[in-house]
Amino acid sequence: MRIAITWREEHHPNEQWASRYSGNFNAAIKFLEDSQVQREADEKAKEEAHKRELEQAKALAKAEKDRAEIQRKSAKRNKVFAVFLFALACLAGVMAYQANVAKKMAKNALSEAKMVEAELYVDRNEPHNAMALLEKAYNENKEYDDLVKRNLTIADTQPLPEFQETIVKDPNSLILQNGRGAVFNSKNTQMAAVRR
């Protein structure tokens, strides 16, 4: 089509020229002009379509940029939130540790008070009460070994009261108890019990 239009612009054909060939000059020129108009319309439509595609691409790029910005801000917000949660978890861990230390200190202070109370029993010549108190205190705070050490010291150094009454009426049942925290004399008439 372009060749035909270029040829027409260079040679300026007319009806006389067309009569040498087919003689239908007006129809040929009309066809050529209509084709040129159609071609220009097609090119314009192509240009507009290309322009629309370009605008759509720009709009899509802008939307992608906006979405990326939103995601960046969201990621930053999430990062700040994660740091805050981490700091909060660290603070909770420190507080829990401090609470455990304070609890242990309180238990040890209570055990120390029980040891002082046990000393009062020893001073009043009641070592059995002191030992019972220390045993109970140790059962409440097994990490405080001084309670056991003091209890053993009292048992080794203090005279404990003796019990001379018969608790078990049938001496044959004493044999069944042998080895279960009880020590018997050779006649199985007296017993010493070991408390745990």
mmCIF file with all atom_site columns, C-alpha atoms in Angstrom, residues 6-187:
data_model
loop_
_atom_site.group_PDB
_atom_site.id
_atom_site.type_symbol
_atom_site.label_atom_id
_atom_site.label_alt_id
_atom_site.label_comp_id
_atom_site.label_asym_id
_atom_site.label_entity_id
_atom_site.label_seq_id
_atom_site.pdbx_PDB_ins_code
_atom_site.Cartn_x
_atom_site.Cartn_y
_atom_site.Cartn_z
_atom_site.occupancy
_atom_site.B_iso_or_equiv
_atom_site.pdbx_formal_charge
_atom_site.auth_seq_id
_atom_site.auth_comp_id
_atom_site.auth_asym_id
_atom_site.auth_atom_id
_atom_site.pdbx_PDB_model_num
ATOM 1   C CA . THR A 1 6   ? 4.428   6.866   -2.868  1.00 0.00 ? 6   THR A CA 1
ATOM 2   C CA . TRP A 1 7   ? 4.107   6.181   -6.611  1.00 0.00 ? 7   TRP A CA 1
ATOM 3   C CA . ARG A 1 8   ? 0.951   8.335   -6.843  1.00 0.00 ? 8   ARG A CA 1
ATOM 4   C CA . GLU A 1 9   ? 2.665   11.232  -5.026  1.00 0.00 ? 9   GLU A CA 1
ATOM 5   C CA . GLU A 1 10  ? 5.687   11.067  -7.337  1.00 0.00 ? 10  GLU A CA 1
ATOM 6   C CA . HIS A 1 11  ? 3.932   10.570  -10.722 1.00 0.00 ? 11  HIS A CA 1
ATOM 7   C CA . HIS A 1 12  ? 0.631   12.426  -10.246 1.00 0.00 ? 12  HIS A CA 1
ATOM 8   C CA . PRO A 1 13  ? -1.505  10.132  -12.424 1.00 0.00 ? 13  PRO A CA 1
ATOM 9   C CA . ASN A 1 14  ? -4.655  11.484  -14.056 1.00 0.00 ? 14  ASN A CA 1
ATOM 10  C CA . GLU A 1 15  ? -7.543  10.206  -16.219 1.00 0.00 ? 15  GLU A CA 1
ATOM 11  C CA . GLN A 1 16  ? -5.576  10.509  -19.426 1.00 0.00 ? 16  GLN A CA 1
ATOM 12  C CA . TRP A 1 17  ? -2.824  8.353   -17.999 1.00 0.00 ? 17  TRP A CA 1
ATOM 13  C CA . ALA A 1 18  ? -5.362  5.813   -16.751 1.00 0.00 ? 18  ALA A CA 1
ATOM 14  C CA . SER A 1 19  ? -7.054  5.587   -20.197 1.00 0.00 ? 19  SER A CA 1
ATOM 15  C CA . ARG A 1 20  ? -3.887  3.928   -21.540 1.00 0.00 ? 20  ARG A CA 1
ATOM 16  C CA . TYR A 1 21  ? -4.427  1.004   -19.179 1.00 0.00 ? 21  TYR A CA 1
ATOM 17  C CA . SER A 1 22  ? -7.977  0.257   -18.071 1.00 0.00 ? 22  SER A CA 1
ATOM 18  C CA . GLY A 1 23  ? -9.728  3.552   -18.131 1.00 0.00 ? 23  GLY A CA 1
ATOM 19  C CA . ASN A 1 24  ? -11.334 3.274   -14.696 1.00 0.00 ? 24  ASN A CA 1
ATOM 20  C CA . PHE A 1 25  ? -9.271  6.005   -13.107 1.00 0.00 ? 25  PHE A CA 1
ATOM 21  C CA . ASN A 1 26  ? -11.858 7.322   -10.618 1.00 0.00 ? 26  ASN A CA 1
ATOM 22  C CA . ALA A 1 27  ? -12.507 3.875   -9.139  1.00 0.00 ? 27  ALA A CA 1
ATOM 23  C CA . ALA A 1 28  ? -8.781  3.197   -8.822  1.00 0.00 ? 28  ALA A CA 1
ATOM 24  C CA . ILE A 1 29  ? -8.106  6.556   -7.173  1.00 0.00 ? 29  ILE A CA 1
ATOM 25  C CA . LYS A 1 30  ? -11.105 6.107   -4.855  1.00 0.00 ? 30  LYS A CA 1
ATOM 26  C CA . PHE A 1 31  ? -9.817  2.654   -3.902  1.00 0.00 ? 31  PHE A CA 1
ATOM 27  C CA . LEU A 1 32  ? -6.366  4.082   -3.314  1.00 0.00 ? 32  LEU A CA 1
ATOM 28  C CA . GLU A 1 33  ? -7.710  6.977   -1.190  1.00 0.00 ? 33  GLU A CA 1
ATOM 29  C CA . ASP A 1 34  ? -10.039 4.680   0.767   1.00 0.00 ? 34  ASP A CA 1
ATOM 30  C CA . SER A 1 35  ? -7.145  2.316   1.394   1.00 0.00 ? 35  SER A CA 1
ATOM 31  C CA . GLN A 1 36  ? -4.979  5.209   2.540   1.00 0.00 ? 36  GLN A CA 1
ATOM 32  C CA . VAL A 1 37  ? -7.730  6.428   4.899   1.00 0.00 ? 37  VAL A CA 1
ATOM 33  C CA . GLN A 1 38  ? -8.166  2.870   6.199   1.00 0.00 ? 38  GLN A CA 1
ATOM 34  C CA . ARG A 1 39  ? -4.407  2.506   6.648   1.00 0.00 ? 39  ARG A CA 1
ATOM 35  C CA . GLU A 1 40  ? -4.191  5.801   8.532   1.00 0.00 ? 40  GLU A CA 1
ATOM 36  C CA . ALA A 1 41  ? -7.153  4.758   10.711  1.00 0.00 ? 41  ALA A CA 1
ATOM 37  C CA . ASP A 1 42  ? -5.471  1.389   11.395  1.00 0.00 ? 42  ASP A CA 1
ATOM 38  C CA . GLU A 1 43  ? -2.208  3.113   12.298  1.00 0.00 ? 43  GLU A CA 1
ATOM 39  C CA . LYS A 1 44  ? -4.058  5.551   14.546  1.00 0.00 ? 44  LYS A CA 1
ATOM 40  C CA . ALA A 1 45  ? -5.911  2.656   16.219  1.00 0.00 ? 45  ALA A CA 1
ATOM 41  C CA . LYS A 1 46  ? -2.587  0.837   16.654  1.00 0.00 ? 46  LYS A CA 1
ATOM 42  C CA . GLU A 1 47  ? -1.041  3.947   18.132  1.00 0.00 ? 47  GLU A CA 1
ATOM 43  C CA . GLU A 1 48  ? -3.954  4.400   20.528  1.00 0.00 ? 48  GLU A CA 1
ATOM 44  C CA . ALA A 1 49  ? -3.816  0.720   21.507  1.00 0.00 ? 49  ALA A CA 1
ATOM 45  C CA . HIS A 1 50  ? -0.078  1.043   22.073  1.00 0.00 ? 50  HIS A CA 1
ATOM 46  C CA . LYS A 1 51  ? -0.702  4.195   24.100  1.00 0.00 ? 51  LYS A CA 1
ATOM 47  C CA . ARG A 1 52  ? -3.360  2.392   26.190  1.00 0.00 ? 52  ARG A CA 1
ATOM 48  C CA . GLU A 1 53  ? -1.001  -0.551  26.753  1.00 0.00 ? 53  GLU A CA 1
ATOM 49  C CA . LEU A 1 54  ? 1.713   1.858   27.821  1.00 0.00 ? 54  LEU A CA 1
ATOM 50  C CA . GLU A 1 55  ? -0.669  3.609   30.236  1.00 0.00 ? 55  GLU A CA 1
ATOM 51  C CA . GLN A 1 56  ? -1.811  0.239   31.595  1.00 0.00 ? 56  GLN A CA 1
ATOM 52  C CA . ALA A 1 57  ? 1.821   -0.820  32.030  1.00 0.00 ? 57  ALA A CA 1
ATOM 53  C CA . LYS A 1 58  ? 2.542   2.452   33.843  1.00 0.00 ? 58  LYS A CA 1
ATOM 54  C CA . ALA A 1 59  ? -0.531  1.972   36.056  1.00 0.00 ? 59  ALA A CA 1
ATOM 55  C CA . LEU A 1 60  ? 0.500   -1.635  36.760  1.00 0.00 ? 60  LEU A CA 1
ATOM 56  C CA . ALA A 1 61  ? 4.053   -0.536  37.570  1.00 0.00 ? 61  ALA A CA 1
ATOM 57  C CA . LYS A 1 62  ? 2.689   2.149   39.908  1.00 0.00 ? 62  LYS A CA 1
ATOM 58  C CA . ALA A 1 63  ? 0.387   -0.387  41.580  1.00 0.00 ? 63  ALA A CA 1
ATOM 59  C CA . GLU A 1 64  ? 3.320   -2.802  41.993  1.00 0.00 ? 64  GLU A CA 1
ATOM 60  C CA . LYS A 1 65  ? 5.444   0.005   43.425  1.00 0.00 ? 65  LYS A CA 1
ATOM 61  C CA . ASP A 1 66  ? 2.653   0.959   45.840  1.00 0.00 ? 66  ASP A CA 1
ATOM 62  C CA . ARG A 1 67  ? 2.188   -2.683  46.846  1.00 0.00 ? 67  ARG A CA 1
ATOM 63  C CA . ALA A 1 68  ? 5.941   -3.066  47.374  1.00 0.00 ? 68  ALA A CA 1
ATOM 64  C CA . GLU A 1 69  ? 5.930   0.078   49.534  1.00 0.00 ? 69  GLU A CA 1
ATOM 65  C CA . ILE A 1 70  ? 3.027   -1.277  51.590  1.00 0.00 ? 70  ILE A CA 1
ATOM 66  C CA . GLN A 1 71  ? 4.845   -4.595  52.002  1.00 0.00 ? 71  GLN A CA 1
ATOM 67  C CA . ARG A 1 72  ? 8.037   -2.779  52.998  1.00 0.00 ? 72  ARG A CA 1
ATOM 68  C CA . LYS A 1 73  ? 6.172   -0.766  55.620  1.00 0.00 ? 73  LYS A CA 1
ATOM 69  C CA . SER A 1 74  ? 4.392   -3.904  56.835  1.00 0.00 ? 74  SER A CA 1
ATOM 70  C CA . ALA A 1 75  ? 7.705   -5.776  57.054  1.00 0.00 ? 75  ALA A CA 1
ATOM 71  C CA . LYS A 1 76  ? 9.210   -2.876  59.003  1.00 0.00 ? 76  LYS A CA 1
ATOM 72  C CA . ARG A 1 77  ? 6.203   -2.831  61.340  1.00 0.00 ? 77  ARG A CA 1
ATOM 73  C CA . ASN A 1 78  ? 6.467   -6.617  61.795  1.00 0.00 ? 78  ASN A CA 1
ATOM 74  C CA . LYS A 1 79  ? 10.184  -6.309  62.506  1.00 0.00 ? 79  LYS A CA 1
ATOM 75  C CA . VAL A 1 80  ? 9.569   -3.637  65.147  1.00 0.00 ? 80  VAL A CA 1
ATOM 76  C CA . PHE A 1 81  ? 6.809   -5.799  66.653  1.00 0.00 ? 81  PHE A CA 1
ATOM 77  C CA . ALA A 1 82  ? 9.111   -8.854  66.668  1.00 0.00 ? 82  ALA A CA 1
ATOM 78  C CA . VAL A 1 83  ? 11.853  -6.856  68.407  1.00 0.00 ? 83  VAL A CA 1
ATOM 79  C CA . PHE A 1 84  ? 9.291   -5.642  70.946  1.00 0.00 ? 84  PHE A CA 1
ATOM 80  C CA . LEU A 1 85  ? 8.084   -9.216  71.579  1.00 0.00 ? 85  LEU A CA 1
ATOM 81  C CA . PHE A 1 86  ? 11.673  -10.428 71.914  1.00 0.00 ? 86  PHE A CA 1
ATOM 82  C CA . ALA A 1 87  ? 12.429  -7.674  74.424  1.00 0.00 ? 87  ALA A CA 1
ATOM 83  C CA . LEU A 1 88  ? 9.235   -8.516  76.299  1.00 0.00 ? 88  LEU A CA 1
ATOM 84  C CA . ALA A 1 89  ? 10.167  -12.222 76.358  1.00 0.00 ? 89  ALA A CA 1
ATOM 85  C CA . CYS A 1 90  ? 13.654  -11.346 77.634  1.00 0.00 ? 90  CYS A CA 1
ATOM 86  C CA . LEU A 1 91  ? 12.140  -9.147  80.329  1.00 0.00 ? 91  LEU A CA 1
ATOM 87  C CA . ALA A 1 92  ? 9.741   -11.936 81.320  1.00 0.00 ? 92  ALA A CA 1
ATOM 88  C CA . GLY A 1 93  ? 12.670  -14.379 81.458  1.00 0.00 ? 93  GLY A CA 1
ATOM 89  C CA . VAL A 1 94  ? 14.693  -12.033 83.669  1.00 0.00 ? 94  VAL A CA 1
ATOM 90  C CA . MET A 1 95  ? 11.695  -11.465 85.932  1.00 0.00 ? 95  MET A CA 1
ATOM 91  C CA . ALA A 1 96  ? 11.046  -15.216 86.175  1.00 0.00 ? 96  ALA A CA 1
ATOM 92  C CA . TYR A 1 97  ? 14.697  -15.799 87.044  1.00 0.00 ? 97  TYR A CA 1
ATOM 93  C CA . GLN A 1 98  ? 14.596  -13.064 89.687  1.00 0.00 ? 98  GLN A CA 1
ATOM 94  C CA . ALA A 1 99  ? 11.378  -14.532 91.091  1.00 0.00 ? 99  ALA A CA 1
ATOM 95  C CA . ASN A 1 100 ? 13.012  -17.970 91.359  1.00 0.00 ? 100 ASN A CA 1
ATOM 96  C CA . VAL A 1 101 ? 16.060  -16.470 93.061  1.00 0.00 ? 101 VAL A CA 1
ATOM 97  C CA . ALA A 1 102 ? 13.817  -14.551 95.477  1.00 0.00 ? 102 ALA A CA 1
ATOM 98  C CA . LYS A 1 103 ? 11.781  -17.698 96.170  1.00 0.00 ? 103 LYS A CA 1
ATOM 99  C CA . LYS A 1 104 ? 14.948  -19.677 96.874  1.00 0.00 ? 104 LYS A CA 1
ATOM 100 C CA . MET A 1 105 ? 16.254  -16.909 99.135  1.00 0.00 ? 105 MET A CA 1
ATOM 101 C CA . ALA A 1 106 ? 12.938  -16.851 101.013 1.00 0.00 ? 106 ALA A CA 1
ATOM 102 C CA . LYS A 1 107 ? 12.974  -20.639 101.443 1.00 0.00 ? 107 LYS A CA 1
ATOM 103 C CA . ASN A 1 108 ? 16.574  -20.503 102.648 1.00 0.00 ? 108 ASN A CA 1
ATOM 104 C CA . ALA A 1 109 ? 15.734  -17.693 105.078 1.00 0.00 ? 109 ALA A CA 1
ATOM 105 C CA . LEU A 1 110 ? 12.846  -19.775 106.415 1.00 0.00 ? 110 LEU A CA 1
ATOM 106 C CA . SER A 1 111 ? 15.162  -22.777 106.766 1.00 0.00 ? 111 SER A CA 1
ATOM 107 C CA . GLU A 1 112 ? 17.673  -20.575 108.588 1.00 0.00 ? 112 GLU A CA 1
ATOM 108 C CA . ALA A 1 113 ? 14.897  -19.456 110.951 1.00 0.00 ? 113 ALA A CA 1
ATOM 109 C CA . LYS A 1 114 ? 13.998  -23.114 111.569 1.00 0.00 ? 114 LYS A CA 1
ATOM 110 C CA . MET A 1 115 ? 17.645  -23.810 112.432 1.00 0.00 ? 115 MET A CA 1
ATOM 111 C CA . VAL A 1 116 ? 17.575  -20.954 114.966 1.00 0.00 ? 116 VAL A CA 1
ATOM 112 C CA . GLU A 1 117 ? 14.347  -22.370 116.404 1.00 0.00 ? 117 GLU A CA 1
ATOM 113 C CA . ALA A 1 118 ? 15.950  -25.826 116.576 1.00 0.00 ? 118 ALA A CA 1
ATOM 114 C CA . GLU A 1 119 ? 18.848  -24.331 118.545 1.00 0.00 ? 119 GLU A CA 1
ATOM 115 C CA . LEU A 1 120 ? 16.319  -23.009 121.049 1.00 0.00 ? 120 LEU A CA 1
ATOM 116 C CA . TYR A 1 121 ? 14.984  -26.567 121.467 1.00 0.00 ? 121 TYR A CA 1
ATOM 117 C CA . VAL A 1 122 ? 18.543  -27.831 121.987 1.00 0.00 ? 122 VAL A CA 1
ATOM 118 C CA . ASP A 1 123 ? 19.141  -25.101 124.589 1.00 0.00 ? 123 ASP A CA 1
ATOM 119 C CA . ARG A 1 124 ? 15.986  -26.237 126.447 1.00 0.00 ? 124 ARG A CA 1
ATOM 120 C CA . ASN A 1 125 ? 17.282  -29.817 126.341 1.00 0.00 ? 125 ASN A CA 1
ATOM 121 C CA . GLU A 1 126 ? 14.674  -30.967 123.792 1.00 0.00 ? 126 GLU A CA 1
ATOM 122 C CA . PRO A 1 127 ? 16.877  -32.371 121.020 1.00 0.00 ? 127 PRO A CA 1
ATOM 123 C CA . HIS A 1 128 ? 14.131  -34.693 119.789 1.00 0.00 ? 128 HIS A CA 1
ATOM 124 C CA . ASN A 1 129 ? 11.922  -31.637 119.042 1.00 0.00 ? 129 ASN A CA 1
ATOM 125 C CA . ALA A 1 130 ? 14.866  -29.900 117.363 1.00 0.00 ? 130 ALA A CA 1
ATOM 126 C CA . MET A 1 131 ? 15.493  -32.944 115.158 1.00 0.00 ? 131 MET A CA 1
ATOM 127 C CA . ALA A 1 132 ? 11.803  -33.237 114.247 1.00 0.00 ? 132 ALA A CA 1
ATOM 128 C CA . LEU A 1 133 ? 11.706  -29.540 113.345 1.00 0.00 ? 133 LEU A CA 1
ATOM 129 C CA . LEU A 1 134 ? 14.855  -29.799 111.215 1.00 0.00 ? 134 LEU A CA 1
ATOM 130 C CA . GLU A 1 135 ? 13.508  -32.890 109.466 1.00 0.00 ? 135 GLU A CA 1
ATOM 131 C CA . LYS A 1 136 ? 10.267  -31.114 108.619 1.00 0.00 ? 136 LYS A CA 1
ATOM 132 C CA . ALA A 1 137 ? 12.176  -28.040 107.415 1.00 0.00 ? 137 ALA A CA 1
ATOM 133 C CA . TYR A 1 138 ? 14.386  -30.236 105.212 1.00 0.00 ? 138 TYR A CA 1
ATOM 134 C CA . ASN A 1 139 ? 11.325  -31.870 103.637 1.00 0.00 ? 139 ASN A CA 1
ATOM 135 C CA . GLU A 1 140 ? 10.140  -28.374 102.706 1.00 0.00 ? 140 GLU A CA 1
ATOM 136 C CA . ASN A 1 141 ? 13.539  -27.248 101.333 1.00 0.00 ? 141 ASN A CA 1
ATOM 137 C CA . LYS A 1 142 ? 15.675  -30.177 100.213 1.00 0.00 ? 142 LYS A CA 1
ATOM 138 C CA . GLU A 1 143 ? 18.273  -27.855 98.670  1.00 0.00 ? 143 GLU A CA 1
ATOM 139 C CA . TYR A 1 144 ? 19.344  -26.532 102.077 1.00 0.00 ? 144 TYR A CA 1
ATOM 140 C CA . ASP A 1 145 ? 21.808  -29.235 103.183 1.00 0.00 ? 145 ASP A CA 1
ATOM 141 C CA . ASP A 1 146 ? 22.745  -27.467 106.417 1.00 0.00 ? 146 ASP A CA 1
ATOM 142 C CA . LEU A 1 147 ? 19.464  -28.749 107.888 1.00 0.00 ? 147 LEU A CA 1
ATOM 143 C CA . VAL A 1 148 ? 20.579  -32.370 107.499 1.00 0.00 ? 148 VAL A CA 1
ATOM 144 C CA . LYS A 1 149 ? 24.088  -31.609 108.746 1.00 0.00 ? 149 LYS A CA 1
ATOM 145 C CA . ARG A 1 150 ? 22.750  -29.901 111.861 1.00 0.00 ? 150 ARG A CA 1
ATOM 146 C CA . ASN A 1 151 ? 20.265  -32.714 112.443 1.00 0.00 ? 151 ASN A CA 1
ATOM 147 C CA . LEU A 1 152 ? 23.095  -35.276 112.334 1.00 0.00 ? 152 LEU A CA 1
ATOM 148 C CA . THR A 1 153 ? 25.210  -33.123 114.651 1.00 0.00 ? 153 THR A CA 1
ATOM 149 C CA . ILE A 1 154 ? 22.361  -32.985 117.170 1.00 0.00 ? 154 ILE A CA 1
ATOM 150 C CA . ALA A 1 155 ? 21.884  -36.751 116.928 1.00 0.00 ? 155 ALA A CA 1
ATOM 151 C CA . ASP A 1 156 ? 25.617  -37.314 117.517 1.00 0.00 ? 156 ASP A CA 1
ATOM 152 C CA . THR A 1 157 ? 26.138  -34.817 120.335 1.00 0.00 ? 157 THR A CA 1
ATOM 153 C CA . GLN A 1 158 ? 22.884  -34.610 122.286 1.00 0.00 ? 158 GLN A CA 1
ATOM 154 C CA . PRO A 1 159 ? 21.451  -37.265 124.590 1.00 0.00 ? 159 PRO A CA 1
ATOM 155 C CA . LEU A 1 160 ? 18.118  -38.346 123.176 1.00 0.00 ? 160 LEU A CA 1
ATOM 156 C CA . PRO A 1 161 ? 15.325  -39.419 125.516 1.00 0.00 ? 161 PRO A CA 1
ATOM 157 C CA . GLU A 1 162 ? 14.789  -43.119 125.887 1.00 0.00 ? 162 GLU A CA 1
ATOM 158 C CA . PHE A 1 163 ? 11.449  -44.822 125.638 1.00 0.00 ? 163 PHE A CA 1
ATOM 159 C CA . GLN A 1 164 ? 11.080  -47.777 127.989 1.00 0.00 ? 164 GLN A CA 1
ATOM 160 C CA . GLU A 1 165 ? 7.479   -48.781 127.462 1.00 0.00 ? 165 GLU A CA 1
ATOM 161 C CA . THR A 1 166 ? 6.179   -51.673 125.428 1.00 0.00 ? 166 THR A CA 1
ATOM 162 C CA . ILE A 1 167 ? 4.490   -50.575 122.270 1.00 0.00 ? 167 ILE A CA 1
ATOM 163 C CA . VAL A 1 168 ? 4.065   -53.927 120.616 1.00 0.00 ? 168 VAL A CA 1
ATOM 164 C CA . LYS A 1 169 ? 2.255   -56.448 122.763 1.00 0.00 ? 169 LYS A CA 1
ATOM 165 C CA . ASP A 1 170 ? 3.133   -59.493 120.648 1.00 0.00 ? 170 ASP A CA 1
ATOM 166 C CA . PRO A 1 171 ? 6.949   -59.914 120.439 1.00 0.00 ? 171 PRO A CA 1
ATOM 167 C CA . ASN A 1 172 ? 6.550   -62.262 117.452 1.00 0.00 ? 172 ASN A CA 1
ATOM 168 C CA . SER A 1 173 ? 5.307   -59.368 115.296 1.00 0.00 ? 173 SER A CA 1
ATOM 169 C CA . LEU A 1 174 ? 8.590   -57.535 115.961 1.00 0.00 ? 174 LEU A CA 1
ATOM 170 C CA . ILE A 1 175 ? 10.401  -60.026 113.783 1.00 0.00 ? 175 ILE A CA 1
ATOM 171 C CA . LEU A 1 176 ? 8.200   -58.965 110.860 1.00 0.00 ? 176 LEU A CA 1
ATOM 172 C CA . GLN A 1 177 ? 9.358   -55.358 111.328 1.00 0.00 ? 177 GLN A CA 1
ATOM 173 C CA . ASN A 1 178 ? 13.070  -56.224 111.303 1.00 0.00 ? 178 ASN A CA 1
ATOM 174 C CA . GLY A 1 179 ? 14.880  -54.471 108.454 1.00 0.00 ? 179 GLY A CA 1
ATOM 175 C CA . ARG A 1 180 ? 12.172  -51.909 107.892 1.00 0.00 ? 180 ARG A CA 1
ATOM 176 C CA . GLY A 1 181 ? 13.686  -48.956 109.669 1.00 0.00 ? 181 GLY A CA 1
ATOM 177 C CA . ALA A 1 182 ? 13.833  -50.690 113.043 1.00 0.00 ? 182 ALA A CA 1
ATOM 178 C CA . VAL A 1 183 ? 16.741  -52.207 114.948 1.00 0.00 ? 183 VAL A CA 1
ATOM 179 C CA . PHE A 1 184 ? 16.062  -54.829 117.630 1.00 0.00 ? 184 PHE A CA 1
ATOM 180 C CA . ASN A 1 185 ? 18.106  -56.188 120.471 1.00 0.00 ? 185 ASN A CA 1
ATOM 181 C CA . SER A 1 186 ? 19.163  -59.832 120.415 1.00 0.00 ? 186 SER A CA 1
ATOM 182 C CA . LYS A 1 187 ? 16.100  -60.941 122.427 1.00 0.00 ? 187 LYS A CA 1
#
